[in-house]
Coordinates of C-alpha atoms in Angstrom, one line a residue:
M17 CA 80.4 167.6 74.6
K18 CA 79.3 166.7 78.0
A19 CA 81.7 165.5 80.7
I20 CA 80.7 163.6 83.9
S21 CA 81.1 162.2 87.4
V22 CA 82.4 159.2 89.4
L23 CA 84.5 157.4 91.8
V24 CA 85.5 156.5 95.2
V25 CA 85.9 156.8 98.8
L26 CA 87.6 156.8 102.0
A27 CA 87.2 156.0 105.6
A28 CA 88.4 157.9 108.3
A29 CA 90.7 158.4 111.2
V30 CA 92.2 157.4 114.4
T31 CA 89.6 159.5 116.2
A32 CA 85.9 159.1 115.7
A33 CA 85.8 162.3 113.5
R34 CA 85.5 161.7 109.8
A35 CA 87.4 163.6 107.2
Q36 CA 87.3 163.5 103.5
T37 CA 89.8 161.3 101.6
Q38 CA 91.4 162.2 98.3
L39 CA 92.1 159.4 95.8
T40 CA 94.2 159.7 92.7
I41 CA 93.7 156.6 90.6
Y42 CA 96.1 155.7 87.8
N43 CA 95.3 153.6 84.8
Q44 CA 98.3 151.4 85.7
N45 CA 96.6 149.5 88.5
F46 CA 97.6 151.6 91.5
A47 CA 96.4 154.7 93.4
T48 CA 97.5 157.4 95.8
V49 CA 95.5 157.6 99.0
K50 CA 95.5 160.9 100.9
E51 CA 93.6 161.0 104.2
A52 CA 93.2 163.7 106.8
R53 CA 93.5 162.2 110.3
T54 CA 93.5 163.7 113.7
L55 CA 96.0 162.1 116.1
D56 CA 95.8 162.6 119.9
L57 CA 99.4 162.3 121.1
K58 CA 101.5 162.9 124.1
K59 CA 104.7 164.9 124.0
G60 CA 107.6 162.7 123.1
E61 CA 107.3 159.1 121.9
N62 CA 104.0 157.6 121.1
E63 CA 102.9 154.2 119.8
V64 CA 100.2 154.4 117.1
R65 CA 98.4 151.5 115.5
V66 CA 96.8 152.2 112.1
T67 CA 94.5 149.4 110.8
D68 CA 92.2 151.4 108.4
I69 CA 94.5 150.9 105.4
T70 CA 94.3 148.9 102.2
A71 CA 95.6 145.3 101.9
H72 CA 98.0 146.4 99.2
L73 CA 99.6 149.4 100.8
E74 CA 103.3 150.0 99.8
P75 CA 105.0 150.6 103.1
D76 CA 107.9 152.5 101.6
S77 CA 105.5 155.1 100.2
V78 CA 104.0 156.2 103.5
V79 CA 104.1 160.0 104.2
L80 CA 102.7 161.5 107.4
R81 CA 102.9 165.2 108.0
D82 CA 101.4 167.7 110.4
L83 CA 99.2 170.2 108.5
K84 CA 100.2 173.1 110.7
N85 CA 103.8 172.5 111.5
P86 CA 105.9 170.1 109.3
D87 CA 108.4 169.7 112.1
A88 CA 105.8 168.7 114.7
L89 CA 105.9 165.0 114.0
Q90 CA 108.4 162.4 113.1
I91 CA 108.0 158.6 112.4
L92 CA 110.9 157.1 114.4
E93 CA 110.0 153.6 113.4
Q94 CA 107.3 151.9 111.2
N95 CA 106.4 148.2 111.2
Y96 CA 104.0 146.8 108.5
E97 CA 102.1 143.7 109.5
S98 CA 100.7 142.3 106.3
D99 CA 100.0 138.7 107.5
P100 CA 96.7 139.1 109.4
L101 CA 95.2 136.6 111.7
S102 CA 94.0 133.3 110.2
E103 CA 93.5 129.7 111.3
G104 CA 96.8 128.8 109.6
L105 CA 98.7 131.5 111.4
L106 CA 97.3 130.5 114.7
L107 CA 98.2 126.9 114.1
C108 CA 101.7 128.0 113.2
K109 CA 101.9 129.9 116.5
S110 CA 100.6 126.8 118.3
E111 CA 103.3 124.4 117.1
G112 CA 104.4 122.2 119.9
R113 CA 101.3 122.9 122.0
V114 CA 98.2 120.7 122.7
L115 CA 94.9 122.1 121.4
D116 CA 91.3 121.0 121.7
F117 CA 89.6 119.9 118.5
E118 CA 85.8 119.7 118.1
I119 CA 84.6 116.6 116.3
T120 CA 81.0 116.0 115.1
M121 CA 80.0 112.3 115.2
P122 CA 78.5 111.5 111.7
Q123 CA 75.9 109.0 113.1
T124 CA 74.4 111.0 115.9
G125 CA 75.6 114.6 115.2
E126 CA 77.0 114.6 118.8
K127 CA 80.0 116.9 119.3
K128 CA 83.0 115.7 121.3
I129 CA 86.4 117.2 122.1
V130 CA 89.7 115.5 121.5
K131 CA 93.2 116.8 122.2
G132 CA 96.0 116.9 119.7
K133 CA 99.5 118.2 119.7
I134 CA 100.4 120.4 116.7
L135 CA 103.7 119.0 115.4
R136 CA 103.6 120.9 112.1
S137 CA 100.9 123.4 111.1
G138 CA 101.4 123.1 107.3
Y139 CA 101.2 126.9 107.2
V140 CA 103.6 128.5 104.7
P141 CA 104.5 132.0 105.9
H142 CA 105.6 134.9 103.7
T143 CA 104.0 133.6 100.5
V144 CA 103.8 137.2 99.3
A145 CA 107.6 137.3 99.3
F146 CA 108.0 134.4 96.9
Q147 CA 108.1 136.6 93.8
R148 CA 110.7 138.9 95.3
Y149 CA 113.1 136.3 96.7
G150 CA 112.6 133.5 94.1
Q151 CA 112.3 129.8 93.9
Q152 CA 115.0 128.8 96.5
Y153 CA 113.3 131.0 99.1
A154 CA 109.9 129.5 98.3
Y155 CA 111.2 125.9 98.6
A156 CA 112.8 126.8 101.9
Q157 CA 109.6 128.3 103.3
M158 CA 107.6 125.2 102.3
A159 CA 110.2 122.9 103.7
Y160 CA 110.1 124.8 106.9
A161 CA 106.3 124.5 107.1
N162 CA 106.3 120.8 106.3
P163 CA 109.5 118.9 105.5
Q164 CA 107.4 115.9 104.4
G165 CA 105.6 117.9 101.8
G166 CA 102.0 118.0 101.0
G167 CA 101.3 121.2 102.9
Q168 CA 99.2 119.4 105.5
P169 CA 99.2 119.8 109.3
I170 CA 100.7 117.0 111.3
V171 CA 99.0 116.3 114.6
E172 CA 99.7 113.8 117.4
V173 CA 96.4 112.3 118.8
D174 CA 96.4 109.6 121.5
G175 CA 100.1 108.8 120.8
K176 CA 99.6 108.4 117.0
I177 CA 100.6 110.7 114.2
Q178 CA 98.0 111.8 111.6
F179 CA 98.2 114.1 108.6
G180 CA 95.4 116.7 108.6
L181 CA 93.4 118.2 111.5
P182 CA 91.3 115.8 113.5
G183 CA 88.5 118.4 113.8
K184 CA 87.8 122.0 114.2
P185 CA 90.6 123.6 116.2
I186 CA 89.7 125.7 119.3
F187 CA 92.1 128.4 120.3
D188 CA 92.6 130.4 123.5
A189 CA 91.2 133.9 123.7
L190 CA 92.6 136.3 121.2
D191 CA 95.6 138.4 122.2
P192 CA 94.5 142.0 122.2
Q193 CA 97.6 142.8 120.1
A194 CA 96.7 140.3 117.4
F195 CA 96.5 141.6 113.8
L196 CA 93.1 141.0 112.4
K197 CA 93.9 142.9 109.2
P198 CA 96.9 144.6 107.7
T199 CA 98.3 147.1 110.2
L200 CA 100.9 149.9 110.4
L201 CA 102.6 150.3 113.8
W202 CA 104.2 153.7 114.2
R203 CA 106.6 154.9 116.9
L204 CA 105.9 158.6 116.6
W205 CA 107.7 161.6 118.1
A206 CA 105.5 164.7 118.8
D207 CA 106.8 168.1 119.8
K208 CA 103.8 168.7 122.1
A209 CA 100.8 166.9 123.7
G210 CA 97.4 167.3 122.2
K211 CA 95.6 166.8 118.9
H212 CA 97.5 167.0 115.7
D213 CA 95.8 167.4 112.3
T214 CA 97.7 165.4 109.8
E215 CA 97.7 164.2 106.2
F216 CA 98.5 160.5 105.8
S217 CA 99.2 159.4 102.3
Y218 CA 100.5 156.2 100.6
L219 CA 100.5 154.3 97.3
T220 CA 98.4 151.1 97.0
G221 CA 97.8 148.4 94.5
G222 CA 94.4 146.8 93.9
M223 CA 92.7 149.8 92.3
R224 CA 92.3 150.8 88.6
W225 CA 90.3 152.8 86.2
E226 CA 89.8 152.6 82.4
A227 CA 87.8 154.4 79.8
D228 CA 85.3 152.6 77.5
Y229 CA 83.4 154.2 74.7
N230 CA 80.2 153.4 72.7
A231 CA 79.9 154.9 69.3
V232 CA 76.5 154.7 67.6
A233 CA 76.1 155.5 63.8
P234 CA 72.8 156.1 62.1
E235 CA 71.3 153.7 59.5
K236 CA 73.2 155.6 56.7
G237 CA 76.2 157.8 56.8
D238 CA 79.2 157.7 59.1
T239 CA 78.5 160.5 61.6
F240 CA 78.0 159.0 65.0
D241 CA 77.1 159.7 68.7
I242 CA 79.7 158.8 71.3
I243 CA 79.2 158.0 75.0
G244 CA 82.3 157.4 77.2
W245 CA 82.3 155.5 80.5
V246 CA 84.8 155.5 83.3
T247 CA 85.0 152.1 84.9
L248 CA 86.4 152.1 88.4
E249 CA 87.5 148.9 90.2
N250 CA 88.3 148.7 93.9
M251 CA 90.1 145.5 94.9
S252 CA 92.2 147.1 97.6
G253 CA 90.7 145.4 100.6
K254 CA 89.3 148.7 102.0
D255 CA 86.0 150.7 101.5
F256 CA 86.2 154.3 100.6
E257 CA 83.3 156.6 101.4
N258 CA 82.6 160.1 100.0
A259 CA 86.0 160.5 98.6
S260 CA 87.3 163.2 96.4
V261 CA 88.6 161.5 93.3
K262 CA 91.0 162.3 90.5
L263 CA 91.9 160.0 87.6
M264 CA 95.4 160.2 86.1
A265 CA 95.8 159.4 82.4
G266 CA 99.2 158.8 81.0
D267 CA 102.2 156.5 81.3
V268 CA 103.7 157.2 84.7
A269 CA 107.1 155.7 85.2
R270 CA 107.4 153.1 88.0
V271 CA 110.5 151.1 88.8
Q272 CA 109.7 147.4 88.2
P273 CA 111.0 144.9 90.8
E274 CA 113.7 142.5 89.7
R275 CA 112.1 139.1 89.2
A276 CA 113.7 135.9 90.2
D277 CA 112.5 132.4 89.2
V278 CA 109.1 132.1 90.9
I279 CA 107.4 129.1 92.3
T280 CA 103.7 129.1 93.1
L281 CA 102.2 127.2 96.0
G282 CA 99.4 125.2 94.5
E283 CA 99.1 127.8 91.8
F284 CA 99.3 130.4 94.7
N285 CA 96.8 133.1 93.9
Y286 CA 98.6 135.9 94.8
A287 CA 74.9 152.7 92.1
Q288 CA 75.1 155.2 90.0
E289 CA 73.3 158.5 89.5
R290 CA 73.8 160.7 86.5
A291 CA 75.0 164.2 87.5
R292 CA 73.8 167.3 85.9
G293 CA 76.4 169.5 84.1
P294 CA 80.0 168.7 83.6
A295 CA 80.9 166.3 86.4
V296 CA 84.5 165.6 85.3
T297 CA 86.9 168.4 84.5
E298 CA 90.3 167.9 82.8
R299 CA 93.6 169.7 83.0
T300 CA 97.2 169.0 82.1
F301 CA 99.4 167.9 85.0
E302 CA 103.1 167.4 84.3
E303 CA 103.2 165.2 81.2
Y304 CA 99.8 163.6 81.9
H305 CA 96.2 164.5 82.0
L306 CA 94.3 164.7 85.3
Y307 CA 90.5 164.2 85.4
T308 CA 88.7 165.4 88.5
L309 CA 85.3 164.1 89.5
Q310 CA 83.2 167.0 90.7
R311 CA 81.2 165.3 93.4
P312 CA 82.4 162.8 96.0
T313 CA 81.4 159.2 95.6
T314 CA 81.6 155.9 97.3
V315 CA 83.2 152.6 96.1
L316 CA 83.2 149.6 98.3
D317 CA 85.8 146.9 98.3
R318 CA 85.3 144.4 95.5
E319 CA 83.0 146.9 93.7
I320 CA 83.1 147.9 90.1
K321 CA 81.5 151.3 89.4
Q322 CA 80.8 153.0 86.0
V323 CA 79.9 156.6 85.4
E324 CA 79.3 158.4 82.1
F325 CA 82.4 160.4 81.2
V326 CA 81.8 162.0 77.9
R327 CA 78.9 162.5 75.5
A328 CA 78.9 164.0 72.0
A329 CA 76.4 163.9 69.2
N330 CA 76.9 164.1 65.4
V331 CA 80.6 163.5 65.4
P332 CA 81.7 163.6 61.7
A333 CA 83.7 160.6 60.7
K334 CA 85.1 159.1 57.5
R335 CA 85.0 155.5 56.5
T336 CA 88.1 154.2 54.8
Y337 CA 89.0 150.8 53.2
V338 CA 92.6 149.6 53.5
Y339 CA 94.1 146.7 51.6
D340 CA 97.4 145.5 53.0
G341 CA 98.0 142.3 50.9
F342 CA 101.3 141.3 52.4
K343 CA 100.9 138.1 54.6
V344 CA 103.8 136.8 56.6
D345 CA 104.8 133.2 55.8
E346 CA 105.6 131.5 59.1
R347 CA 108.5 129.8 57.4
Y348 CA 110.4 133.1 57.2
R349 CA 109.9 134.4 60.7
G350 CA 113.3 135.3 62.2
W351 CA 115.1 135.7 58.9
N352 CA 117.7 138.5 58.6
Y353 CA 117.6 141.1 55.8
D354 CA 120.4 139.4 53.8
S355 CA 118.3 136.2 53.6
I356 CA 115.1 138.1 52.9
R357 CA 116.3 140.1 49.9
R358 CA 117.7 136.9 48.2
E359 CA 114.7 134.7 48.8
A360 CA 112.3 134.9 45.8
G361 CA 109.4 133.4 47.8
Y362 CA 109.5 135.9 50.6
G363 CA 106.4 138.1 50.7
T364 CA 104.4 136.3 48.1
E365 CA 101.7 135.0 50.4
S366 CA 98.5 137.0 49.8
N367 CA 96.0 138.3 52.3
P368 CA 92.6 138.8 50.6
K369 CA 91.0 140.8 53.4
V370 CA 90.2 144.5 53.2
W371 CA 90.0 146.4 56.5
V372 CA 87.2 148.8 57.3
M373 CA 88.5 151.8 59.3
L374 CA 86.5 154.7 60.8
E375 CA 88.4 158.0 61.2
F376 CA 87.4 161.1 63.2
K377 CA 89.1 164.1 64.6
N378 CA 89.1 164.7 68.3
S379 CA 88.4 168.4 67.9
E380 CA 85.9 171.0 69.1
S381 CA 84.5 171.4 65.6
A382 CA 83.7 167.6 65.8
H383 CA 81.9 168.2 69.1
L384 CA 84.8 166.6 71.1
G385 CA 88.1 168.3 71.9
M386 CA 88.8 166.8 75.3
P387 CA 91.9 164.6 75.7
L388 CA 90.6 161.1 75.5
P389 CA 92.1 158.4 77.8
K390 CA 93.0 155.1 76.2
G391 CA 90.3 152.5 76.2
K392 CA 88.0 150.2 74.1
V393 CA 85.6 151.6 71.6
K394 CA 82.5 149.6 70.6
V395 CA 80.9 150.6 67.4
Y396 CA 77.2 150.2 66.7
R397 CA 74.9 151.0 63.7
R398 CA 71.2 151.5 63.8
D399 CA 69.2 149.0 61.6
V400 CA 66.0 149.8 59.7
D401 CA 64.0 148.8 62.8
G402 CA 65.8 151.5 64.8
R403 CA 67.7 149.0 67.0
N404 CA 71.5 149.2 67.4
E405 CA 73.6 146.4 65.9
F406 CA 77.2 145.8 67.0
I407 CA 79.6 146.1 64.1
G408 CA 83.1 146.2 65.6
E409 CA 85.4 147.0 68.4
D410 CA 88.9 148.5 68.7
R411 CA 91.2 150.1 71.3
I412 CA 92.5 153.6 71.2
D413 CA 95.6 155.0 72.9
H414 CA 95.7 158.3 74.9
T415 CA 94.6 160.8 72.3
P416 CA 95.3 164.5 72.7
K417 CA 93.0 167.2 71.5
D418 CA 92.9 167.8 67.7
E419 CA 94.5 164.4 66.9
T420 CA 92.9 161.8 64.5
V421 CA 91.4 158.6 65.9
R422 CA 91.4 155.5 63.7
L423 CA 89.2 152.6 64.6
Y424 CA 89.4 149.2 62.9
T425 CA 85.9 147.8 62.9
G426 CA 86.4 144.6 60.9
N427 CA 86.9 143.3 57.3
A428 CA 84.7 144.3 54.4
F429 CA 82.4 141.6 53.1
D430 CA 82.0 142.9 49.5
I431 CA 85.5 144.2 48.8
V432 CA 88.3 141.7 48.1
G433 CA 92.0 142.0 47.4
E434 CA 94.4 139.9 45.5
R435 CA 98.2 140.3 45.4
R436 CA 100.7 138.2 43.4
Q437 CA 104.3 138.4 42.5
T438 CA 104.8 138.6 38.7
N439 CA 108.5 138.8 38.4
F440 CA 111.7 138.5 40.5
K441 CA 115.3 139.0 39.4
L442 CA 118.4 138.9 41.6
D443 CA 122.0 139.8 40.8
S444 CA 123.9 139.0 44.0
N445 CA 127.3 139.9 42.4
N446 CA 126.2 143.4 41.6
H447 CA 123.9 143.7 44.7
W448 CA 120.5 144.4 43.2
A449 CA 117.1 142.8 42.9
D450 CA 114.0 143.6 40.9
E451 CA 110.5 142.6 42.0
S452 CA 107.1 143.1 40.3
F453 CA 103.6 142.7 41.7
E454 CA 100.1 142.8 40.4
I455 CA 97.4 143.9 42.8
K456 CA 93.7 143.5 42.2
V457 CA 90.9 145.1 44.3
R458 CA 87.4 143.9 43.4
N459 CA 84.3 145.9 44.6
H460 CA 81.0 144.0 44.8
K461 CA 79.1 146.9 46.3
K462 CA 76.5 149.0 44.5
E463 CA 78.6 152.2 44.8
E464 CA 82.1 153.3 44.0
V465 CA 84.7 153.0 46.8
E466 CA 88.2 154.3 47.3
V467 CA 90.7 151.8 48.7
R468 CA 94.0 152.6 50.3
V469 CA 96.4 149.9 48.9
V470 CA 99.4 149.7 51.2
E471 CA 102.7 148.0 49.9
H472 CA 105.7 147.3 52.1
L473 CA 109.1 147.4 50.4
Y474 CA 110.6 144.9 52.8
R475 CA 113.7 143.7 51.0
W476 CA 116.0 146.6 51.7
F477 CA 116.1 150.3 52.6
Q478 CA 117.4 151.5 49.2
W479 CA 114.7 151.2 46.6
E480 CA 113.3 152.9 43.6
I481 CA 109.9 152.4 41.8
T482 CA 110.9 151.9 38.2
G483 CA 107.5 151.3 36.8
S484 CA 103.9 151.7 38.0
T485 CA 100.5 151.8 36.3
M486 CA 99.1 154.2 39.0
D487 CA 100.4 157.1 41.0
Y488 CA 101.5 156.4 44.5
T489 CA 102.5 158.2 47.7
K490 CA 105.6 157.4 49.8
T491 CA 104.2 157.2 53.3
D492 CA 107.5 156.3 55.1
A493 CA 111.0 155.0 54.2
R494 CA 109.7 151.5 53.3
T495 CA 106.0 152.0 52.5
I496 CA 104.1 153.2 49.5
E497 CA 100.3 153.7 49.1
F498 CA 98.0 153.6 46.1
R499 CA 94.5 155.0 46.2
P500 CA 92.4 153.5 43.4
K501 CA 88.7 154.4 43.0
V502 CA 86.9 151.1 42.3
A503 CA 83.6 151.3 40.4
A504 CA 80.5 149.5 41.6
D505 CA 80.8 145.8 40.6
G506 CA 84.2 146.6 39.2
Q507 CA 87.9 146.1 39.9
A508 CA 91.1 148.1 40.0
I509 CA 94.4 146.5 38.8
I510 CA 97.8 147.9 39.9
N511 CA 101.1 146.8 38.5
Y512 CA 104.4 148.1 39.8
T513 CA 108.1 147.2 39.8
V514 CA 110.6 148.1 42.5
H515 CA 114.4 148.1 42.1
Y516 CA 116.5 147.3 45.3
T517 CA 120.2 148.0 45.6
W518 CA 122.6 147.2 48.5

């Protein structure tokens, strides 16, 4: 097996000196950013402005520590400005003032200036908070921005009121303290003057990774070659350059925010180079698996990057056919067990499809043996012309070493199932029911196949098979399985009776 390389990046520091960033990206759409920054501070209180952050930073996750002395720094106060400068915000701040508007005359293209007083900007502040504070808060914010509705600016021009801007607004020079992008404002206390080497870390949304696999089988047989890709997506609003990257696989617990009724504002819309040798190493971390990329890499904002993650040849696999003939009749959805066990027609709908499954072991003997992160697996088979043809796709969960992977690749064309109820008896007074089924599996292939016939004993937990034309296996408390071998152009017939008591 061959492992591999990928991922992302960071940018730098309050000083001009660059330092490497570390990123740990989780497959739950968030990441931990850890940056080394050098702060030049005076003794006592300092005001520090940090703008080189993501647009989805979680302010309550910020940690700043001095690398040499943990007691050398303290954040006395932190303010997070997440509403950066925009035309709407400037109009909001200009309410009640007269602005110049540039108008282009359509006939001549001549530009002229008109003056207008901003009565309402139409800007709705704090839209990000709609989800947290709910519908009433959203209505109040929109009413505050424009009580007449419509979300349009209201401007007075030459003593007359108009909805919408008369032209392109021209604002005064920008305040040096204006926020052009999300910003952290710190009031820091330092124990001494001079340079402090620090680690600055935080959680951020807008980043994700996932694994994707391509499995290619030869023209005949079910061994296959597998290639895994890591797909990294950076939608955080920040570029990361030459970052050291780790990928965390597992289900990490996160507290979900309480959700109120939410209103949306107009449907408010909240290259690669193959490395030599193993570029990704894996180890257990807590109850998860941590994959480390062995070389730094860069991922720009709004960039999707893919890197080969695993490669294995001649992985032995077994093809299996599964016939689960039970089909849920929509009329019975939501019925309780008492109703189900008394209704003769329940469970008599038949599904004719036979599933095709591909099974393989994630083991070293199968040329794998590395914990596989969850992801989609696309399965191909080579045709007689040597070209790969797509034959199915499935999704696997996190799969530890030495566990079996089962892929559903579609339904068999030449194998058909049929299932019908042949008898049903009910004695409600004595609390029992008997039910009989006949199952047929027809094989139109030119070779013999084994089919796993799965039967669900759905009427009650207490049951006994009182008659069967074929041996069966009890796979769990309410499921049995038959394994008939069906000859080429032949069929297998199974009859069984189950006795329920309650």
